[in-house]
Amino acid sequence: MFVVGCSQLVTLKGEARPRRFGEMRELSIIEDGAMIVRDGRIVRVGKRSEIEALIEQDCEVLDARKRVVMPGFVDAHTHMVFAGTRADEYEMRASGATYQEIAARGGGIKSTVRRTRGAALNELVEAGKKYSEWFLRGGTTTVEAKSGYGLSLEDELKILRAIKKLNEETALGFVPTFLGAHDVPEEYSARREQYVALIIEEMLPAVAGEHLAEYCDVFCEEKVFTTDEAWRILSAARCHGMGLRLHADQLSLSGGAQLAAELGSTTADHLEHTDAKGIAALKSAGVQPVLLPASVYALGLNRYPAAREMIDAGLAVVLATDFNPGSSPTTSMQMVLSLASTQMKMMPAEAITAATINAAYSLNLGDQIGSLEAGKRADFVIHDCDDFREIGYFFGLEHAEAVYVGGRLSFRRGTTFQGKISS
Ligand code: NIG
Ligand code: FE
């Protein structure tokens, strides 16, 4: 297949590693670009003139009609398998309640846990298919997906099996993460130590035995898991060969960034309250920060992570949605790009890098996805824009016109019927 007529082919070509400092602004754009795809892989990218000269008679030609073509978004932090919604809490927060107050009353994560425990595997898969479609139509082609709404051995396995099924049955790509330490479940509230033991002694071996997770994550936060508990759980996960991620410093400065650095975790996520010391620790340990501005926005808060300081310190920043029913009910990476630039002062080009190639590296997939380069999987999106900056600039909209995963069309926007009915 020949992809031609790209106003901008945003390749993100560069060194085979995450991008830092000024590199985050270099998107390696080819104006009037074109690309050759064969057997689901990118074979060549270049100027239209040089690529068009290679078109043979029986080749499929896809004309991007002067639109932006770029890699699919890689969303490196989601909690996309859950039952029910929390629209009631959205209403409560509108009347002034905070996320922590709602959680302390038995709402929050605990309420989604109750519903997810009550759902069968196929019900979770059905809901997950709907959300997978939302991701695809927003131009996201790979997601990291966490468990964490089961909090019992069987229910955590059920969620991870649902993720596996979604990976097999939808076009979206999944990287599974075990988050049994998302909260202490109600039945363990008076004996939390036993819950930590259950995670380490039973859940981790079972998850690893079935190869259900590539990463392990812990919600390290006041009233959730302490740094000491997180250390024990993540150290055990490492012994099972899992990579590490960590919910750190989201609602308070709780030592999460320091811990991520000490453990050499792949990522530290959220970081709304991380200070200069935490940033320096992440830098010296080479941990990638995953910033989730949509959760700050959706909780009605105004403390966004210090993205500029992180970029200026040389951290390979990643942006993700944090899609979940509580703190971030959105699958929209476009909205995340908008928030990154308006609230965190990231340059539009830095935000694109954070949402594609840097995200891919944070999932150990940097050699497969995240840029449009020969040899990579042909995961690309035609956006209804002339200039990549418009993706975040026109906000609250879906720009993806056509989404390709492994060279196959996975989404195309439907038809609008223009014009008035004449009477
Ligand atoms: O990343 N912080 C912990 N986990 C989610 C929220 C989950 C929920 O509220 O259901 C987050 O924001
Ligand atoms: Fe999260």
mmCIF file with all atom_site columns, N, CA and C and ligand atoms in Angstrom, residues 77 79 247 270 322, ligand 2:
data_model
loop_
_atom_site.group_PDB
_atom_site.id
_atom_site.type_symbol
_atom_site.label_atom_id
_atom_site.label_alt_id
_atom_site.label_comp_id
_atom_site.label_asym_id
_atom_site.label_entity_id
_atom_site.label_seq_id
_atom_site.pdbx_PDB_ins_code
_atom_site.Cartn_x
_atom_site.Cartn_y
_atom_site.Cartn_z
_atom_site.occupancy
_atom_site.B_iso_or_equiv
_atom_site.pdbx_formal_charge
_atom_site.auth_seq_id
_atom_site.auth_comp_id
_atom_site.auth_asym_id
_atom_site.auth_atom_id
_atom_site.pdbx_PDB_model_num
ATOM   1  N  N  . HIS A 1 77  ? -0.988 4.511  30.103 1.00 0.00 ? 77  HIS A N  1
ATOM   2  C  CA . HIS A 1 77  ? -1.544 4.382  31.464 1.00 0.00 ? 77  HIS A CA 1
ATOM   3  C  C  . HIS A 1 77  ? -3.068 4.419  31.375 1.00 0.00 ? 77  HIS A C  1
ATOM   4  N  N  . HIS A 1 79  ? -6.825 2.319  32.961 1.00 0.00 ? 79  HIS A N  1
ATOM   5  C  CA . HIS A 1 79  ? -7.501 1.305  33.804 1.00 0.00 ? 79  HIS A CA 1
ATOM   6  C  C  . HIS A 1 79  ? -8.794 0.991  33.040 1.00 0.00 ? 79  HIS A C  1
ATOM   7  N  N  . HIS A 1 247 ? 2.102  4.415  40.742 1.00 0.00 ? 247 HIS A N  1
ATOM   8  C  CA . HIS A 1 247 ? 1.284  5.622  40.928 1.00 0.00 ? 247 HIS A CA 1
ATOM   9  C  C  . HIS A 1 247 ? 1.956  6.407  42.055 1.00 0.00 ? 247 HIS A C  1
ATOM   10 N  N  . HIS A 1 270 ? 1.702  10.001 37.299 1.00 0.00 ? 270 HIS A N  1
ATOM   11 C  CA . HIS A 1 270 ? 0.976  11.098 37.980 1.00 0.00 ? 270 HIS A CA 1
ATOM   12 C  C  . HIS A 1 270 ? 1.932  12.239 38.339 1.00 0.00 ? 270 HIS A C  1
ATOM   13 N  N  . ASP A 1 322 ? -4.904 7.938  31.554 1.00 0.00 ? 322 ASP A N  1
ATOM   14 C  CA . ASP A 1 322 ? -5.346 7.412  32.852 1.00 0.00 ? 322 ASP A CA 1
ATOM   15 C  C  . ASP A 1 322 ? -6.805 6.974  32.777 1.00 0.00 ? 322 ASP A C  1
HETATM 16 FE FE . FE  B 2 .   ? -4.018 5.524  37.210 1.00 0.00 ? 2   FE  B FE 1
#
